[in-house]
Coordinates of C-alpha atoms and ligand atoms in Angstrom, one line a residue:
M1 CA -64.7 -27.8 180.7
P2 CA -67.7 -29.6 179.6
R3 CA -68.0 -27.8 176.4
P4 CA -65.3 -29.5 174.3
G5 CA -66.4 -32.9 175.6
A6 CA -70.0 -32.1 174.5
A7 CA -68.7 -30.9 171.2
L8 CA -66.7 -34.1 170.7
L9 CA -69.7 -36.1 171.7
L10 CA -71.9 -34.3 169.3
C11 CA -69.2 -34.7 166.6
L12 CA -69.0 -38.4 167.3
L13 CA -72.8 -38.6 167.2
L14 CA -72.9 -36.8 163.9
L15 CA -70.3 -39.0 162.5
S16 CA -72.0 -42.1 163.7
L17 CA -75.4 -41.1 162.3
P18 CA -74.6 -42.0 158.6
E19 CA -73.0 -45.2 159.8
P20 CA -76.0 -47.5 159.6
P21 CA -77.0 -46.6 156.0
A22 CA -73.3 -46.8 154.9
A23 CA -73.1 -50.2 156.4
E24 CA -76.3 -51.2 154.7
S25 CA -75.2 -49.8 151.3
S26 CA -72.2 -52.1 151.3
F27 CA -74.6 -55.0 151.1
Q28 CA -76.7 -53.3 148.5
L29 CA -77.2 -54.9 145.1
P30 CA -75.8 -53.2 142.1
A31 CA -78.4 -51.1 140.4
P32 CA -79.9 -52.1 137.0
Q33 CA -78.0 -50.5 134.1
N34 CA -78.6 -49.4 130.6
M35 CA -82.3 -48.7 130.9
T36 CA -83.7 -48.2 127.5
I37 CA -87.3 -47.5 126.4
Y38 CA -88.4 -49.0 123.2
S39 CA -91.7 -47.6 121.9
Y40 CA -93.1 -48.5 118.5
N41 CA -96.7 -47.6 117.5
Y42 CA -97.4 -46.8 121.2
Q43 CA -96.3 -50.2 122.3
N44 CA -94.0 -49.3 125.2
L45 CA -91.3 -51.5 126.6
L46 CA -88.6 -50.7 129.2
R47 CA -85.5 -52.9 129.2
W48 CA -82.4 -53.0 131.3
A49 CA -79.2 -55.1 131.8
P50 CA -79.6 -58.0 134.3
V51 CA -78.0 -57.6 137.7
K52 CA -75.5 -60.4 138.1
V53 CA -75.2 -62.3 141.4
D54 CA -73.5 -65.5 142.2
N55 CA -76.7 -67.3 143.2
G56 CA -80.3 -66.7 143.7
S57 CA -82.7 -65.0 141.3
V58 CA -82.9 -61.2 141.3
L59 CA -86.3 -59.7 141.3
Y60 CA -87.1 -56.3 139.7
T61 CA -89.7 -53.8 140.4
V62 CA -90.7 -50.9 138.0
Q63 CA -92.7 -47.8 139.0
Y64 CA -93.7 -44.7 137.2
S65 CA -94.5 -41.1 138.1
T66 CA -96.3 -38.3 136.3
M67 CA -95.5 -34.6 136.4
A68 CA -98.9 -34.1 138.1
C69 CA -98.1 -36.1 141.3
D70 CA -94.9 -36.5 143.2
C71 CA -95.6 -40.1 143.9
W72 CA -94.7 -43.5 142.3
E73 CA -97.3 -45.9 141.0
E74 CA -96.9 -49.7 140.3
I75 CA -97.5 -51.0 136.7
N76 CA -97.8 -54.8 137.1
C77 CA -94.0 -55.1 136.9
T78 CA -93.4 -55.8 140.6
N79 CA -91.1 -58.6 141.7
I80 CA -90.5 -59.8 138.2
T81 CA -87.6 -61.9 137.0
K82 CA -87.6 -60.7 133.4
T83 CA -85.4 -57.7 132.7
E84 CA -88.1 -55.9 130.7
C85 CA -91.5 -54.3 131.5
N86 CA -94.3 -53.7 129.0
F87 CA -95.8 -50.5 130.3
T88 CA -98.4 -50.1 127.6
H89 CA -101.4 -49.4 129.6
P90 CA -104.6 -47.5 129.0
N91 CA -104.1 -45.8 132.4
I92 CA -100.9 -44.1 131.2
K93 CA -102.1 -41.5 128.7
S94 CA -100.0 -41.0 125.6
F95 CA -99.7 -37.2 126.2
W96 CA -98.5 -37.6 129.8
T97 CA -94.9 -36.9 130.7
I98 CA -93.8 -39.9 132.8
T99 CA -90.6 -41.1 134.4
L100 CA -89.9 -44.7 135.1
R101 CA -87.7 -46.2 137.8
V102 CA -86.4 -49.7 138.4
R103 CA -84.9 -51.4 141.5
A104 CA -83.3 -54.9 141.9
E105 CA -84.0 -57.0 144.9
L106 CA -82.5 -60.3 146.3
G107 CA -84.1 -61.4 149.5
Q108 CA -83.8 -58.5 151.9
V109 CA -81.1 -56.8 149.9
K110 CA -82.2 -54.1 147.5
S111 CA -80.6 -51.8 145.0
V112 CA -81.1 -48.1 144.7
W113 CA -83.8 -46.9 142.3
V114 CA -82.6 -45.9 138.8
E115 CA -84.7 -43.4 136.8
T116 CA -85.2 -43.1 133.1
N117 CA -85.4 -39.9 131.1
T118 CA -88.8 -38.4 130.8
F119 CA -91.0 -40.1 128.3
V120 CA -94.0 -38.8 126.4
A121 CA -95.5 -41.6 124.2
D122 CA -96.8 -39.1 121.6
Q123 CA -93.4 -37.6 121.2
N124 CA -91.1 -40.6 121.9
T125 CA -92.9 -43.4 120.2
T126 CA -91.8 -44.4 116.7
I127 CA -94.8 -44.2 114.4
G128 CA -94.4 -47.0 111.8
P129 CA -95.5 -46.3 108.2
P130 CA -99.1 -47.1 107.1
V131 CA -99.6 -50.3 105.1
I132 CA -100.7 -49.7 101.6
V133 CA -103.5 -52.1 100.7
N134 CA -104.6 -50.8 97.3
V135 CA -103.4 -48.7 94.4
D136 CA -105.8 -47.4 91.8
S137 CA -104.2 -46.1 88.7
T138 CA -105.7 -43.7 86.1
P139 CA -103.9 -42.2 83.2
D140 CA -102.7 -39.2 85.2
S141 CA -102.9 -40.3 88.8
L142 CA -102.3 -43.0 91.4
F143 CA -104.6 -43.4 94.4
L144 CA -103.1 -45.1 97.4
S145 CA -105.3 -46.6 100.0
F146 CA -103.7 -47.7 103.3
V147 CA -104.4 -48.7 106.8
P148 CA -103.1 -46.5 109.7
P149 CA -100.4 -48.0 111.9
V150 CA -102.5 -47.3 115.0
K151 CA -105.9 -46.0 115.7
E152 CA -105.1 -42.4 116.8
D153 CA -106.9 -39.2 115.8
T154 CA -103.7 -37.3 115.8
L155 CA -102.1 -39.1 112.9
Q156 CA -101.4 -37.6 109.5
Y157 CA -99.9 -39.1 106.4
L158 CA -97.6 -38.0 103.6
V159 CA -96.4 -39.7 100.4
R160 CA -93.1 -39.1 98.8
Y161 CA -93.1 -40.1 95.1
W162 CA -91.0 -39.9 92.0
E163 CA -90.9 -41.1 88.4
K164 CA -88.9 -44.2 88.5
S165 CA -86.6 -43.2 85.6
T166 CA -85.9 -39.7 86.9
N167 CA -85.6 -39.9 90.8
K168 CA -86.9 -36.3 91.1
Q169 CA -88.9 -36.5 94.3
H170 CA -92.2 -34.9 95.2
E171 CA -94.2 -34.9 98.4
T172 CA -97.9 -34.6 99.0
E173 CA -99.3 -32.4 101.7
W174 CA -99.9 -34.0 105.2
T175 CA -103.4 -35.3 105.4
K176 CA -105.7 -37.2 107.7
N177 CA -107.2 -39.1 104.8
T178 CA -106.3 -42.8 104.5
R179 CA -106.4 -42.4 100.7
I180 CA -104.0 -40.2 99.0
G181 CA -104.0 -39.2 95.3
L182 CA -100.7 -38.5 93.4
L183 CA -101.9 -36.2 90.7
N184 CA -100.7 -34.8 87.4
L185 CA -98.7 -37.9 86.5
K186 CA -97.7 -39.1 83.0
Q187 CA -99.7 -41.9 81.6
L188 CA -98.1 -45.4 81.2
T189 CA -95.3 -44.4 83.4
E190 CA -93.9 -46.2 86.4
Y191 CA -93.9 -44.2 89.7
C192 CA -92.3 -45.2 93.0
F193 CA -93.5 -44.0 96.3
Q194 CA -93.0 -44.2 100.1
I195 CA -95.4 -43.3 102.8
R196 CA -95.0 -42.2 106.3
A197 CA -97.1 -41.1 109.3
K198 CA -96.7 -38.5 112.0
V199 CA -98.3 -37.7 115.3
H200 CA -99.5 -34.1 114.9
I201 CA -99.1 -32.5 118.3
L202 CA -97.2 -29.5 119.6
H203 CA -94.0 -31.0 118.2
D204 CA -94.6 -33.2 115.2
N205 CA -93.3 -36.7 115.7
I206 CA -92.6 -37.9 112.2
G207 CA -92.2 -41.6 111.6
P208 CA -89.9 -43.4 109.1
L209 CA -90.7 -43.9 105.5
S210 CA -92.1 -47.2 104.3
K211 CA -90.3 -49.4 101.8
T212 CA -90.4 -48.3 98.2
D213 CA -93.3 -49.5 96.1
C214 CA -93.7 -48.9 92.4
H215 CA -96.8 -48.7 90.2
R216 CA -97.6 -47.8 86.6
T217 CA -100.2 -45.3 85.5
A218 CA -102.9 -46.4 83.1
A219 CA -103.2 -45.5 79.4
N220 CA -105.5 -42.7 78.5
D221 CA -108.4 -43.2 75.9
A222 CA -106.5 -41.8 73.0
T223 CA -103.5 -44.1 73.6
R224 CA -105.8 -47.1 74.1
A225 CA -107.6 -46.3 70.8
G226 CA -104.2 -45.9 69.2
F227 CA -103.3 -49.4 70.4
V228 CA -106.5 -50.8 69.0
V229 CA -105.8 -49.3 65.6
I230 CA -102.2 -50.5 65.6
I231 CA -103.3 -54.0 66.5
F232 CA -106.1 -53.9 63.9
V233 CA -103.7 -52.7 61.1
A234 CA -101.1 -55.2 62.1
A235 CA -103.6 -58.0 62.0
T236 CA -104.9 -56.8 58.6
V237 CA -101.4 -56.5 57.1
T238 CA -100.6 -60.0 58.4
V239 CA -103.7 -61.5 56.8
V240 CA -103.2 -59.8 53.5
F241 CA -99.5 -60.7 53.4
S242 CA -100.3 -64.4 54.2
A243 CA -102.9 -64.4 51.5
I244 CA -100.5 -63.0 48.9
V245 CA -97.8 -65.5 49.9
C246 CA -100.4 -68.3 49.6
F247 CA -101.5 -67.0 46.3
L248 CA -98.0 -66.8 44.9
F249 CA -97.1 -70.2 46.2
I250 CA -100.2 -71.7 44.5
Q251 CA -99.3 -69.9 41.3
K252 CA -95.8 -71.2 41.3
F253 CA -96.5 -74.7 42.2
H254 CA -99.8 -75.0 40.5
Q255 CA -99.0 -78.0 38.5
V256 CA -97.4 -79.9 41.4
I257 CA -100.3 -79.1 43.7
K258 CA -102.8 -80.2 41.1
Y259 CA -100.9 -83.5 40.6
W260 CA -100.6 -84.2 44.3
F261 CA -104.1 -83.2 45.5
Q262 CA -106.4 -83.8 42.5
P263 CA -107.5 -87.2 41.4
P264 CA -107.8 -87.7 37.6
F265 CA -110.8 -86.0 36.3
K266 CA -113.9 -88.0 35.8
M267 CA -116.9 -86.2 34.4
P268 CA -119.8 -86.3 37.0
P269 CA -122.4 -88.7 35.8
H270 CA -125.3 -86.2 35.7
I271 CA -123.3 -83.9 33.5
E272 CA -122.4 -86.8 31.2
E273 CA -126.1 -87.7 31.0
Y274 CA -127.0 -84.2 30.3
L275 CA -124.5 -83.9 27.5
K276 CA -125.7 -87.2 26.0
D277 CA -129.3 -86.2 26.0
P278 CA -130.3 -86.3 22.4
G279 CA -132.9 -83.6 22.9
M280 CA -130.1 -81.3 23.7
P281 CA -128.8 -79.4 20.8
V282 CA -125.6 -78.8 22.6
L283 CA -124.1 -82.2 22.0
E284 CA -125.2 -82.1 18.4
E285 CA -123.6 -78.8 17.9
L286 CA -120.5 -80.1 19.7
Q287 CA -120.3 -83.1 17.5
N288 CA -121.0 -81.1 14.4
N289 CA -118.4 -78.7 15.3
C290 CA -115.9 -81.4 16.0
A291 CA -116.6 -83.0 12.7
E292 CA -116.1 -79.8 10.9
E293 CA -112.9 -79.5 12.8
D294 CA -114.1 -76.2 13.9
P295 CA -111.8 -74.3 16.1
W296 CA -112.5 -76.0 19.5
D297 CA -109.2 -75.4 20.7
S298 CA -108.8 -76.3 24.2
L299 CA -110.8 -78.0 26.9
S300 CA -109.8 -76.6 30.2
V301 CA -111.2 -78.2 33.3
V302 CA -110.6 -76.4 36.5
S303 CA -111.6 -78.1 39.7
N304 CA -111.1 -76.5 43.0
A305 CA -110.5 -79.4 45.2
E306 CA -109.5 -77.3 48.1
G307 CA -112.9 -75.7 48.5
S308 CA -115.5 -77.5 50.7
Q309 CA -118.2 -77.1 48.1
A310 CA -116.5 -79.3 45.6
L311 CA -117.1 -76.8 43.0
V312 CA -116.6 -78.0 39.6
K313 CA -116.4 -75.7 36.8
D314 CA -116.1 -76.9 33.3
T315 CA -115.3 -74.5 30.7
L316 CA -115.3 -75.0 27.1
N317 CA -113.3 -72.4 25.5
T318 CA -113.5 -71.4 22.0
H319 CA -111.4 -69.1 20.1
V320 CA -113.9 -66.7 19.0
H321 CA -113.3 -66.1 15.4
S322 CA -114.7 -63.2 13.6
D323 CA -116.6 -65.5 11.3
S324 CA -120.3 -65.2 11.3
R325 CA -121.1 -68.8 12.5
S326 CA -119.4 -68.3 15.8
T327 CA -121.0 -65.1 16.5
E328 CA -124.5 -66.2 15.4
S329 CA -124.4 -69.0 18.0
G330 CA -123.9 -68.2 21.6
K331 CA -124.0 -71.9 22.3
N332 CA -120.4 -72.3 21.3
F333 CA -119.5 -71.1 24.8
I334 CA -120.9 -73.4 27.4
T335 CA -120.5 -73.1 31.1
L336 CA -121.7 -75.8 33.3
R337 CA -121.9 -75.4 37.0
Ligands
NAG1 C1 -74.4 -51.1 129.0 O1 -74.2 -50.6 127.7 C2 -72.8 -50.3 127.4 C3 -72.8 -49.8 126.0 O2 -73.8 -50.2 125.2 C4 -72.0 -51.6 127.5 O3 -70.7 -51.4 127.3 C5 -72.2 -52.2 128.9 O4 -71.5 -53.4 129.0 C6 -73.7 -52.4 129.3 N1 -73.8 -52.8 130.6 C7 -74.4 -53.9 131.0 C8 -74.5 -54.2 132.4 O5 -74.9 -54.7 130.2
NAG2 C1 -76.2 -69.0 147.7 O1 -76.4 -70.4 147.7 C2 -76.0 -71.1 148.8 C3 -76.3 -72.6 148.6 O2 -77.0 -72.8 147.4 C4 -76.8 -70.6 150.0 O3 -76.4 -71.3 151.2 C5 -76.6 -69.1 150.2 O4 -77.4 -68.6 151.2 C6 -76.9 -68.4 148.8 N1 -76.7 -67.0 149.0 C7 -77.5 -66.0 148.7 C8 -77.1 -64.6 148.9 O5 -78.7 -66.3 148.3
NAG3 C1 -100.2 -58.5 135.3 O1 -99.3 -59.5 134.8 C2 -99.8 -60.8 135.0 C3 -98.8 -61.8 134.7 O2 -97.9 -61.3 133.7 C4 -101.1 -61.0 134.2 O3 -101.6 -62.3 134.4 C5 -102.1 -59.9 134.6 O4 -103.3 -60.0 133.8 C6 -101.6 -58.6 134.5 N1 -102.5 -57.6 135.0 C7 -102.7 -56.4 134.4 C8 -103.7 -55.5 135.1 O5 -102.2 -56.1 133.4
NAG4 C1 -92.4 -58.4 146.4 O1 -91.4 -59.1 147.2 C2 -91.2 -58.5 148.4 C3 -90.1 -59.2 149.1 O2 -89.2 -59.8 148.3 C4 -92.5 -58.6 149.2 O3 -92.3 -58.0 150.5 C5 -93.6 -58.0 148.4 O4 -94.9 -58.1 149.1 C6 -93.7 -58.5 147.0 N1 -94.7 -57.8 146.3 C7 -95.6 -58.3 145.6 C8 -96.5 -57.4 144.9 O5 -95.6 -59.6 145.4
NAG5 C1 -97.9 -55.0 125.9 O1 -99.1 -54.8 126.5 C2 -100.2 -54.4 125.6 C3 -101.4 -54.1 126.4 O2 -101.6 -55.0 127.5 C4 -100.4 -55.6 124.6 O3 -101.4 -55.3 123.7 C5 -99.1 -55.9 123.9 O4 -99.2 -57.0 123.0 C6 -97.9 -56.1 124.9 N1 -96.7 -56.2 124.1 C7 -95.8 -57.1 124.3 C8 -94.5 -57.1 123.5 O5 -96.0 -58.0 125.2
NAG6 C1 -88.2 -38.5 124.5 O1 -87.9 -37.5 123.6 C2 -87.3 -36.3 124.1 C3 -87.3 -35.3 123.1 O2 -86.9 -35.8 121.9 C4 -85.9 -36.7 124.7 O3 -85.3 -35.6 125.3 C5 -86.1 -37.8 125.7 O4 -84.9 -38.3 126.1 C6 -86.9 -39.0 125.1 N1 -87.2 -39.9 126.2 C7 -86.7 -41.2 126.2 C8 -87.1 -42.0 127.3 O5 -86.0 -41.6 125.3

């Protein structure tokens, strides 16, 4: 009965067939674990946990495949010792759906390949917020100028903003412009804002918001004019008030000030000469009047020593009586400058 023998042989043959791979697998290296793709602004990095062996340095190889081809390509991450691979490469288009795989290798011993999830840079990358470089403020708007996180045509931007004191949030429309206006704001008010970018493709890939920045709107013309008026009025009031205080002070301490700041009066020589001039009827009259004990009542000399012009004003006052002599002669009142 050759049949059962043949069947047994076949059976043994079948059993023995997987033997060589099974034997090899027992010497296999453990596969890399915890493969993670980090992608920020289209900078793509694959990382994995190192494969631990007692001695020797493990080498890793990374490959990628696209949906278009059932084949694996190298990406300059072959026989590397680092446990990361920068697969940012112009050959790998951002809209491609790719899969990566990694294998460990120590001498002749290799691990199995481990594959990542599918990765589409446009969808999976994290688009960082744009960087605001300038804020122009007008009375009713703020204009934010910013630089895009990456040079991609597919990017759009949005600003979230709120009045600092209220926290009621508003959002602009998505736009491709790198200058966004926040309109219909209140003047002289502090507004806070955050900006974000997105990759606008089939499924929007919206990036995180930037840190909060705050800026104040400008004053409008009317308010500015109001400020000018207020400042002017305040200045005027201050000046007038100081003048009044000065005046009252001088009034009150008139005698003291005079005593402290004014040297004893000495008639300027030219005036003395003028008065002594015999041709002048003034002195005569004066003398006459004195002799007659006419009502020369007071001699008041006021000298303003504070003024820079050294103004000297001598006034001879007379009590103007209603008698005819006083009125007939206007010379009774003399003013010398
Ligand atoms: C992989 O990640 C898990 C969880 O983060 C951790 O517990 C584990 O130790 C990691 N494995 C290796 C080989 O680092
Ligand atoms: C480990 O190291 C020893 C001595 O350094 C060497 O003889 C041995 O071949 C190494 N084993 C492997 C797997 O590399
Ligand atoms: C590959 O990597 C090596 C070393 O890291 C570098 O010198 C070389 O320029 C890279 N080649 C490409 C095509 O990126
Ligand atoms: C990587 O290493 C293997 C053996 O460890 C070798 O056969 C292969 O040629 C190496 N590849 C490159 C690109 O260096
Ligand atoms: C990754 O590679 C790209 C292109 O070669 C390079 O611009 C970038 O700086 C690299 N990133 C890191 C983290 O090495
Ligand atoms: C990329 O994003 C898709 C959809 O969000 C997700 O299913 C996939 O796991 C991501 N790929 C990686 C490598 O994280």
